[in-house]
Coordinates of C-alpha atoms in Angstrom, one line a residue:
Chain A
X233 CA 62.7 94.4 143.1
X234 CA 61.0 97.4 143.7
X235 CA 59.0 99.6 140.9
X236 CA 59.8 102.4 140.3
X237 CA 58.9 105.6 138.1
X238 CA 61.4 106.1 135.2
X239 CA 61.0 109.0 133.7
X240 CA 62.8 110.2 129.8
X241 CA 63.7 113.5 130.1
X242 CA 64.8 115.9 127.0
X243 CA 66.8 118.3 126.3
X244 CA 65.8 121.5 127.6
X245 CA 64.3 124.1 124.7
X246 CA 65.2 127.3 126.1
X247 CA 68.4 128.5 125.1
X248 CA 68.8 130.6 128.2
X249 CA 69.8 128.0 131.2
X250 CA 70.6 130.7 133.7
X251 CA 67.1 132.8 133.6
X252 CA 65.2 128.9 133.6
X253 CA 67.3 128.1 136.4
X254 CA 66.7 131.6 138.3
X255 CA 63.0 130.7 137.3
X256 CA 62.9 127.2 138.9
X257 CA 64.9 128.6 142.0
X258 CA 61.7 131.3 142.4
X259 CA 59.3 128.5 142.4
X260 CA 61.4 126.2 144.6
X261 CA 61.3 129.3 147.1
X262 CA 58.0 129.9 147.1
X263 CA 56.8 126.2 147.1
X264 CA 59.2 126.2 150.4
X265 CA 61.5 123.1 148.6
X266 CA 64.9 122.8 148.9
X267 CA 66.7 121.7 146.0
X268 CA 70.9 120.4 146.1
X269 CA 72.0 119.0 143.0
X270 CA 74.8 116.5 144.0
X271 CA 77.4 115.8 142.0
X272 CA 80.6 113.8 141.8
X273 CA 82.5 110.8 139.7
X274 CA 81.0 107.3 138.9
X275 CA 81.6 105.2 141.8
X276 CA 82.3 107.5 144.6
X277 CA 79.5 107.0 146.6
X278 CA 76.7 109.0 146.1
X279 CA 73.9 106.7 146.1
X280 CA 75.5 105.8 149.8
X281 CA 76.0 109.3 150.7
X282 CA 72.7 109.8 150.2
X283 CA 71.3 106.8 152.2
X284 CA 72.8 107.4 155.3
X285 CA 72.0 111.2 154.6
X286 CA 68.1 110.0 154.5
X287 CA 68.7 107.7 157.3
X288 CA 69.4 111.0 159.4
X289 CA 67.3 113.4 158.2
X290 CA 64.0 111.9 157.4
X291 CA 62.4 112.0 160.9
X292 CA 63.0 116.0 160.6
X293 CA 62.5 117.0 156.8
X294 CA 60.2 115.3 154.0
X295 CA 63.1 114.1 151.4
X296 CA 62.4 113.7 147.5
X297 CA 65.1 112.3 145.7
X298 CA 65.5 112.2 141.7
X299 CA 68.0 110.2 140.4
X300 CA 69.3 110.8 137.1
X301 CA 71.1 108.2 135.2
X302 CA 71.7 107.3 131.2
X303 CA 70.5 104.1 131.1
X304 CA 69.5 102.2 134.6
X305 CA 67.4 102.3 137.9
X306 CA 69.1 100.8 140.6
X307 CA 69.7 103.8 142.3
X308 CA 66.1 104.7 142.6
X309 CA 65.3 101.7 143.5
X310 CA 67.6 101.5 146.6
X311 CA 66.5 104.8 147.7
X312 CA 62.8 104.0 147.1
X313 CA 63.6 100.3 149.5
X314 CA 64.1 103.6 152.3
X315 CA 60.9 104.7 151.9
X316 CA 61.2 108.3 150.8
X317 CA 59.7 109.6 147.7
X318 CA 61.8 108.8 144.4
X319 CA 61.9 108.8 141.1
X320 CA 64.4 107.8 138.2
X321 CA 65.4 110.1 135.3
X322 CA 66.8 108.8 132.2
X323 CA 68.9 111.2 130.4
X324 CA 68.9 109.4 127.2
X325 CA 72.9 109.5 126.6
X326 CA 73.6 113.1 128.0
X327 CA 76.1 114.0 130.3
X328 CA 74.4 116.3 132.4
X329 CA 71.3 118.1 133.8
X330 CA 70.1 121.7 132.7
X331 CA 67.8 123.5 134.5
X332 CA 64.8 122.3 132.0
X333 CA 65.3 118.6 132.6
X334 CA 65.6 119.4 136.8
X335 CA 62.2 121.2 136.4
X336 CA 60.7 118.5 134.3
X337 CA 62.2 115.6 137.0
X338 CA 60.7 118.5 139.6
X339 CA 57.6 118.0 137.9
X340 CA 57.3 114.6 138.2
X341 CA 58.6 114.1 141.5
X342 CA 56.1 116.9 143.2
X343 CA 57.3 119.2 145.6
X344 CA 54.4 120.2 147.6
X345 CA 54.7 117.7 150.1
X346 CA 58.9 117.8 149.8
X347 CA 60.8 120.3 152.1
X348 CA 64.5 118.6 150.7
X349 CA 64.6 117.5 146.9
X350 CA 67.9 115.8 146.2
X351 CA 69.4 115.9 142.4
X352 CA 71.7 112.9 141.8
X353 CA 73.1 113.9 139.1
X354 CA 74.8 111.6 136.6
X355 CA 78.2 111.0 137.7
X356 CA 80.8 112.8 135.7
X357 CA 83.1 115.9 137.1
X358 CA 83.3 117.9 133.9
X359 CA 79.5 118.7 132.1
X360 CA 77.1 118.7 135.4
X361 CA 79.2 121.7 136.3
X362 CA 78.6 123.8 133.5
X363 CA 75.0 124.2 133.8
X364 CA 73.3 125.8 136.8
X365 CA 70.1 123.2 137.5
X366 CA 68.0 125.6 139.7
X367 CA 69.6 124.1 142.8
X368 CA 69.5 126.1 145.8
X369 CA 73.0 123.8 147.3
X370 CA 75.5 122.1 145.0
X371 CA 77.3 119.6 146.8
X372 CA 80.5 117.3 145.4
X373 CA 81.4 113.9 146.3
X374 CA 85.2 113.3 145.9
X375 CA 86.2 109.8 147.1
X376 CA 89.5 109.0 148.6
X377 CA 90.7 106.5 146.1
X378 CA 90.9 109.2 143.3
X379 CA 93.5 110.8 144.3
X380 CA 94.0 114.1 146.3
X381 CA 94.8 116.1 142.8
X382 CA 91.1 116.0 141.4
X383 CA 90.7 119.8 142.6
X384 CA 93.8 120.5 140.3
X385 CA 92.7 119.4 137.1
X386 CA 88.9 119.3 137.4
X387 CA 88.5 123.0 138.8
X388 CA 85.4 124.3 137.8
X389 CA 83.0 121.5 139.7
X390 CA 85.2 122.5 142.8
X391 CA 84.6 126.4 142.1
X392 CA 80.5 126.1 141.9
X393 CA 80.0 124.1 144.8
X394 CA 79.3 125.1 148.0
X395 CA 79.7 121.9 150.4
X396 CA 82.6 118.9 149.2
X397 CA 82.4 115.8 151.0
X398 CA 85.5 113.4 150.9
X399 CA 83.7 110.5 151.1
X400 CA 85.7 106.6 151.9
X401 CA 87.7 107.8 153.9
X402 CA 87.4 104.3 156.3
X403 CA 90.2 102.9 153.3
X404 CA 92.5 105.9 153.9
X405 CA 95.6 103.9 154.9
X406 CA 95.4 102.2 151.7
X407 CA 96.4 105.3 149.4
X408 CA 98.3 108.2 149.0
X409 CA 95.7 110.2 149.6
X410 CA 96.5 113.6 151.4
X411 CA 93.8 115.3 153.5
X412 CA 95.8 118.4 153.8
X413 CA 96.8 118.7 150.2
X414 CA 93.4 118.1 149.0
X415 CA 91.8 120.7 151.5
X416 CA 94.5 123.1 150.0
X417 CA 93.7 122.8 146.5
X418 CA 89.8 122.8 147.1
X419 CA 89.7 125.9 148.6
X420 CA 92.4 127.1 146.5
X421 CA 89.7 126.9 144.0
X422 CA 87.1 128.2 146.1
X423 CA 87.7 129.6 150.0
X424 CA 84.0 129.7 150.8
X425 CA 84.0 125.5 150.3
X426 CA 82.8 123.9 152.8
X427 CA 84.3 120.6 153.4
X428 CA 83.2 117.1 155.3
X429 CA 85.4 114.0 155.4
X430 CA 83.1 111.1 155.7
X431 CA 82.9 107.5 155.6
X432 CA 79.3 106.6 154.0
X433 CA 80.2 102.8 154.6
X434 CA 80.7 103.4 158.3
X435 CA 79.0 106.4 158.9
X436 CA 81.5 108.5 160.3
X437 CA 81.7 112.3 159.9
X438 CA 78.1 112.0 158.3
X439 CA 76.4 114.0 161.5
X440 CA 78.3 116.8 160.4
X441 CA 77.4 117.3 156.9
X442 CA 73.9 116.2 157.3
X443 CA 74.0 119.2 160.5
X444 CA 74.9 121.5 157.7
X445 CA 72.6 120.4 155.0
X446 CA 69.7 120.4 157.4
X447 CA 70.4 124.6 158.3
X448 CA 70.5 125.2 154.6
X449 CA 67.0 124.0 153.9
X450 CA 65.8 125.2 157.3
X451 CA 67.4 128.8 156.2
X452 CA 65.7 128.3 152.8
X453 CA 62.4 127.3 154.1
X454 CA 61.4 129.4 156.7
X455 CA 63.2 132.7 155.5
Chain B
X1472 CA 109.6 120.5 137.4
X1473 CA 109.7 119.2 133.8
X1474 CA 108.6 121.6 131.3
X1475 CA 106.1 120.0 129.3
X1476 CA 104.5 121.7 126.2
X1477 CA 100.8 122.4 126.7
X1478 CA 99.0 122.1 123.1
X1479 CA 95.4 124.2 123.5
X1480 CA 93.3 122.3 121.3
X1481 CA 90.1 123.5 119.1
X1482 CA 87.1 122.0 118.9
X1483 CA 86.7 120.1 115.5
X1484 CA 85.4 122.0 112.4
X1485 CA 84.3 118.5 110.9
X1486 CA 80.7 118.1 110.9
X1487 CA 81.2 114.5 110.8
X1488 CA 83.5 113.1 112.8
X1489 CA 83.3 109.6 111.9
X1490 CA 85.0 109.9 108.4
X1491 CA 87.2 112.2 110.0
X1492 CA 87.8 108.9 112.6
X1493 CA 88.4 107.1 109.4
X1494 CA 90.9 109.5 107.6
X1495 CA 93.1 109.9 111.3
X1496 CA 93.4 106.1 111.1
X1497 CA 94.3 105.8 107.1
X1498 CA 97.6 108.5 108.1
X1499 CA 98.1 106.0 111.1
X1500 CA 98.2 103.3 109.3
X1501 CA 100.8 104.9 106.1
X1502 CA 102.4 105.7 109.1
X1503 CA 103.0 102.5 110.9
X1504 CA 101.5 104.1 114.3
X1505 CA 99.0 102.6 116.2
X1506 CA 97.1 104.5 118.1
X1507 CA 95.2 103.9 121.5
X1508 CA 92.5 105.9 123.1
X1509 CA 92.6 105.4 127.2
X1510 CA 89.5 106.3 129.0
X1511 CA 88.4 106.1 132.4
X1512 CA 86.6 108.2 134.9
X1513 CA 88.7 110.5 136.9
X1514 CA 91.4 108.9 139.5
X1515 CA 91.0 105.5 138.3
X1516 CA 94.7 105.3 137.3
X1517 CA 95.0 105.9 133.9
X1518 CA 98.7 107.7 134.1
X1519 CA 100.0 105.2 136.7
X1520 CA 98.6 102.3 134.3
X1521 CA 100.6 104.1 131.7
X1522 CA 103.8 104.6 133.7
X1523 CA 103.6 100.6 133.9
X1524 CA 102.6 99.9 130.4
X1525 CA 105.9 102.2 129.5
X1526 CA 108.0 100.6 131.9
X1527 CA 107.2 97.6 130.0
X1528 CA 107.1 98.3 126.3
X1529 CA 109.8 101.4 125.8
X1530 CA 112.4 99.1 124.8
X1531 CA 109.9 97.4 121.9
X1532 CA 108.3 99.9 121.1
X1533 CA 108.6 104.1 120.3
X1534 CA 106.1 105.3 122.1
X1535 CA 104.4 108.8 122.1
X1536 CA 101.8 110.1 124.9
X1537 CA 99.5 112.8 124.4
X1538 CA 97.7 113.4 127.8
X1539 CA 94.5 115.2 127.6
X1540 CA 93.5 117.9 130.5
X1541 CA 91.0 120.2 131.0
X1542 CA 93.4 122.9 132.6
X1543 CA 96.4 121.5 134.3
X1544 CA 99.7 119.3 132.9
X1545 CA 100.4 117.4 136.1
X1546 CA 100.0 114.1 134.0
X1547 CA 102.1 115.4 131.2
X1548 CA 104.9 116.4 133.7
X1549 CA 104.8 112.9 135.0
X1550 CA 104.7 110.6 132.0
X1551 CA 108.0 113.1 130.4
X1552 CA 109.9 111.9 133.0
X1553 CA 110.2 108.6 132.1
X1554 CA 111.7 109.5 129.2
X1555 CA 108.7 108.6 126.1
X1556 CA 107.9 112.1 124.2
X1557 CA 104.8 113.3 125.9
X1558 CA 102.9 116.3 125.2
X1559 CA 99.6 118.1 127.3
X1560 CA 96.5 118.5 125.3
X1561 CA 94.1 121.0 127.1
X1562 CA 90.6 120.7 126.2
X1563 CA 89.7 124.1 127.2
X1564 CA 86.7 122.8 129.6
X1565 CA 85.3 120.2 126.4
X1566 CA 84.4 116.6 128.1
X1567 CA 86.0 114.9 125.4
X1568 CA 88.2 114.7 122.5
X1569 CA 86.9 113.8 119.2
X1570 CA 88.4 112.8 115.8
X1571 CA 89.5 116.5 114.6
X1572 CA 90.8 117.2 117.8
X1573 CA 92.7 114.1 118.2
X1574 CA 94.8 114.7 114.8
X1575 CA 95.8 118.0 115.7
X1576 CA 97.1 116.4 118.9
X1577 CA 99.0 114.1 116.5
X1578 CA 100.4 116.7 114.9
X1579 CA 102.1 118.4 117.4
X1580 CA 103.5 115.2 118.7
X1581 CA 104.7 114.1 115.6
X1582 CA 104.1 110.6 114.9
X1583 CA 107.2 109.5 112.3
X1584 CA 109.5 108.2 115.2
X1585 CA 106.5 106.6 116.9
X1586 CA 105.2 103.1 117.0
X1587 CA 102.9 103.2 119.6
X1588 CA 100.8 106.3 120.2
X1589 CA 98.6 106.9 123.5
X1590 CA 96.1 109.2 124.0
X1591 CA 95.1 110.0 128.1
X1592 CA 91.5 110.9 127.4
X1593 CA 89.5 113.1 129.8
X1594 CA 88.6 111.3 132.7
X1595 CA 85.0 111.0 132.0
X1596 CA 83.0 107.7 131.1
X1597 CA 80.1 109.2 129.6
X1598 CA 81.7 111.8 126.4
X1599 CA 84.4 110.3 125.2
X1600 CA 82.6 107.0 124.9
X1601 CA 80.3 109.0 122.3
X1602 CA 83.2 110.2 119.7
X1603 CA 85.8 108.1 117.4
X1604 CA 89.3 109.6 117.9
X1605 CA 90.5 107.6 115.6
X1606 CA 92.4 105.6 117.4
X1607 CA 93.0 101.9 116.4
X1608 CA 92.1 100.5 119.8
X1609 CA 90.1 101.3 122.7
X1610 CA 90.7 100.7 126.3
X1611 CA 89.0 101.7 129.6
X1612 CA 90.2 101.7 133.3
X1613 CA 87.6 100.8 135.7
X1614 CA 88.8 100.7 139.0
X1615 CA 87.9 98.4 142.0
X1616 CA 86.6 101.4 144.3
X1617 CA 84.1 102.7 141.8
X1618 CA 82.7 99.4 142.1
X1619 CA 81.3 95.9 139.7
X1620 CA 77.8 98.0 138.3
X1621 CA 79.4 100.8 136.4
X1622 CA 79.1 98.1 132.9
X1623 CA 75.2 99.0 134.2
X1624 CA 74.9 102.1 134.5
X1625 CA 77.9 103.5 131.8
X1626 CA 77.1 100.8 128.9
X1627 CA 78.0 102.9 125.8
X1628 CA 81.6 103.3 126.8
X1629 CA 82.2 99.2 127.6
X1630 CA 80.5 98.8 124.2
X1631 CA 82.8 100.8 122.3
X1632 CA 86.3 99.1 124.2
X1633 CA 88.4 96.9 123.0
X1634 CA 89.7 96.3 126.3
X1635 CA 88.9 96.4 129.8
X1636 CA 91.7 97.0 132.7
X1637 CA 90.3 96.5 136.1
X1638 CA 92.9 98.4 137.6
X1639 CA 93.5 98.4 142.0
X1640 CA 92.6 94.9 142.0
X1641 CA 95.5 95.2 145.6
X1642 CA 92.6 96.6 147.4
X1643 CA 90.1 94.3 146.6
X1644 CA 89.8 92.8 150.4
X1645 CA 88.6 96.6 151.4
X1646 CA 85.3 97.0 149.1
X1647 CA 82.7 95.2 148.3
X1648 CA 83.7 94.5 144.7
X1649 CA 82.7 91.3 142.6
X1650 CA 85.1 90.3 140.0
X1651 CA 82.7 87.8 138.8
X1652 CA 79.9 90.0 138.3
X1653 CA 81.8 92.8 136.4
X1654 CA 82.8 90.5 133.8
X1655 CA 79.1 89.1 133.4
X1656 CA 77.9 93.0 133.1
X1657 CA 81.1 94.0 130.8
X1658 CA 80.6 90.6 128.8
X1659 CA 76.9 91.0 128.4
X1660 CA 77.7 94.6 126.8
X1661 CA 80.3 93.4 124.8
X1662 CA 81.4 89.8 124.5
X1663 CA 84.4 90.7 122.8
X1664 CA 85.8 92.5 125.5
X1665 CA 89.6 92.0 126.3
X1666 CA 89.7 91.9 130.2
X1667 CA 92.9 92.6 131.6
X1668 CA 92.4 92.9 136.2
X1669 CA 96.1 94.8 137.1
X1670 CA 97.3 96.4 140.2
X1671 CA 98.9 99.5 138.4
X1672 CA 100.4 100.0 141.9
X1673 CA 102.5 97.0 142.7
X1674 CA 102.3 95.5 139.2
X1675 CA 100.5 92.7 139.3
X1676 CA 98.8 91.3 136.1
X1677 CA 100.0 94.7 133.8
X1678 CA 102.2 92.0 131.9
X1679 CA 99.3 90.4 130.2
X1680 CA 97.8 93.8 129.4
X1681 CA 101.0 94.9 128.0
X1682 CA 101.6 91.7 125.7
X1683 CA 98.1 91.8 124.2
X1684 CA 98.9 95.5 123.8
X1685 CA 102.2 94.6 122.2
X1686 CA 100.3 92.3 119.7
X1687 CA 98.0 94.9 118.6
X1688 CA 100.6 97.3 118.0
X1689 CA 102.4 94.7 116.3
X1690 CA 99.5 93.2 113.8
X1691 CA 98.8 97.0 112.9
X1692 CA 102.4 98.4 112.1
X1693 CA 103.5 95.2 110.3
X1694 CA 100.3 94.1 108.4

């Protein structure tokens, strides 16, 4: 098994999350790193996502990933088997990321050598949304087997992202999931949504949202 | 559409929720109403698991539902029309519901006329795992997509079940899920665990999670 770094992050001591998170946003900018924070459910794929997402961009950009979890390191420990630069956060029970524990994880991570810094964020729909990280990006993962309704009753991580990827969708035939309705309700919620339907198992539709991801951080970086 | 009435819960004023746990459960029990507290993360199954579980028990057993939403009543809508008094709780954006929150839930569905009491928390493995509703029981959906580490990577909320349904267990040939593993991860957190593996869709296996539900509600209103 691989080592990696595990890092316990605390709760962030200034009350103000929206100025820190303006404040780590400056520094990302002028450090030329691109942060997206990437959030989504347990189990829909992130870790995956983000695999083939490294698989594609890593020739081009130099990736940093942090992944944030309450109590484990196997994600960091299959993104560090790819070779890119990655460290484990340990929340210590909380549901979410401010933008004090991103700049801490930032911290630790290094971003003078990173152009794309990737936040996995621990997997929950509800409290990641609340609190701006610092993230330049916030990208969603909804997965086909929850249901095409998620946008409906879980509307405030739809309204602050800017990219959703509908990720499994190779297992399509075998729900009642429906594309349409979902693409409806999403931008319902928000109209400026971006959206890529993508299987991270097989790898289609990845070239698209990886296309994407790779103009943001170009648009961020050499501005 | 079923008119359903939407309850807009508070958060609690109790400072400590655990003795108010303990009170909700001493009216329960003067009551003869058992009350259980279904978590899982979002689209798992939790109301189709509860359509089953109704389907099942309604001519035993009075049964109330309160479904717990951040902002919409879909579920509520659903679960009325089979019949069972069901109510929407909205959260107004909380991740969870805790003890406080929970009675005033039970208020508004009125428990007299019920034997068997459910409560739909917020899809979210991480927050409600943290609070005592004061429910007599506690059961979890994980399903077969989100895949055999979440006992890893979520271990407070498989600690704190009484029960675990492994719910889509029909699209098990399509992911790379180990049944075998899930109960050594589950087990290891809790070796108490009830595990119950269902396919909420085509029905398979909800009878034995139904009869061991049946039992508790049994031992609790009869002791």
């Amino acid at each position: 098994m691989d080592s990696v770094r595990i890092i316990e992050i605390k709760e962030s001591v200034f009350a103000d999350n929206d100025r820190e998170a303006d404040r780590v946003r400056a520094r990302l900018k002028e450090e030329k790193t691109f942060l997206l924070n990437l959030m989504s459910s347990p189990g829909s794929g992130k870790t995956t996502t983000l695999l083939r997402t490294i698989e594609r961009l890593k020739d081009d950009l130099r990736i940093g990933v942090m992944e944030a979890d309450i109590d484990s390191s196997v994600d960091a420990e299959t993104i560090a088997r790819t070779g890119v630069k990655s460290i484990q956060l340990h929340t210590g029970g909380m549901c979410h990321l401010d933008a004090g524990m991103t700049e801490q994880g930032l911290r630790e991570l290094g971003t003078a050598d990173v152009d794309l810094a990737v936040l996995e964020n621990v997997g929950n729909l509800v409290c990641p949304a609340e609190f701006d990280t610092g993230a330049v990006k916030n990208a969603m993962i909804l997965s086909v087997p929850e249901g095409h309704d998620k946008p409906l009753k879980y509307p405030l991580i739809f309204t602050v992202c800017d990219a959703l990827i509908i990720n499994k969708i190779d297992v399509l035939p075998y729900f009642d999931f429906d594309m349409d309705k979902v693409r409806e309700y999403a931008l319902r919620r928000n109209p400026r949504l971006e959206i890529f339907p993508i299987s991270a198992k097989t790898g289609e539709g990845v070239g698209a949202w990886t296309s994407w991801l790779k103009k943001q951080v170009r648009d961020w970086t050499e501005e």
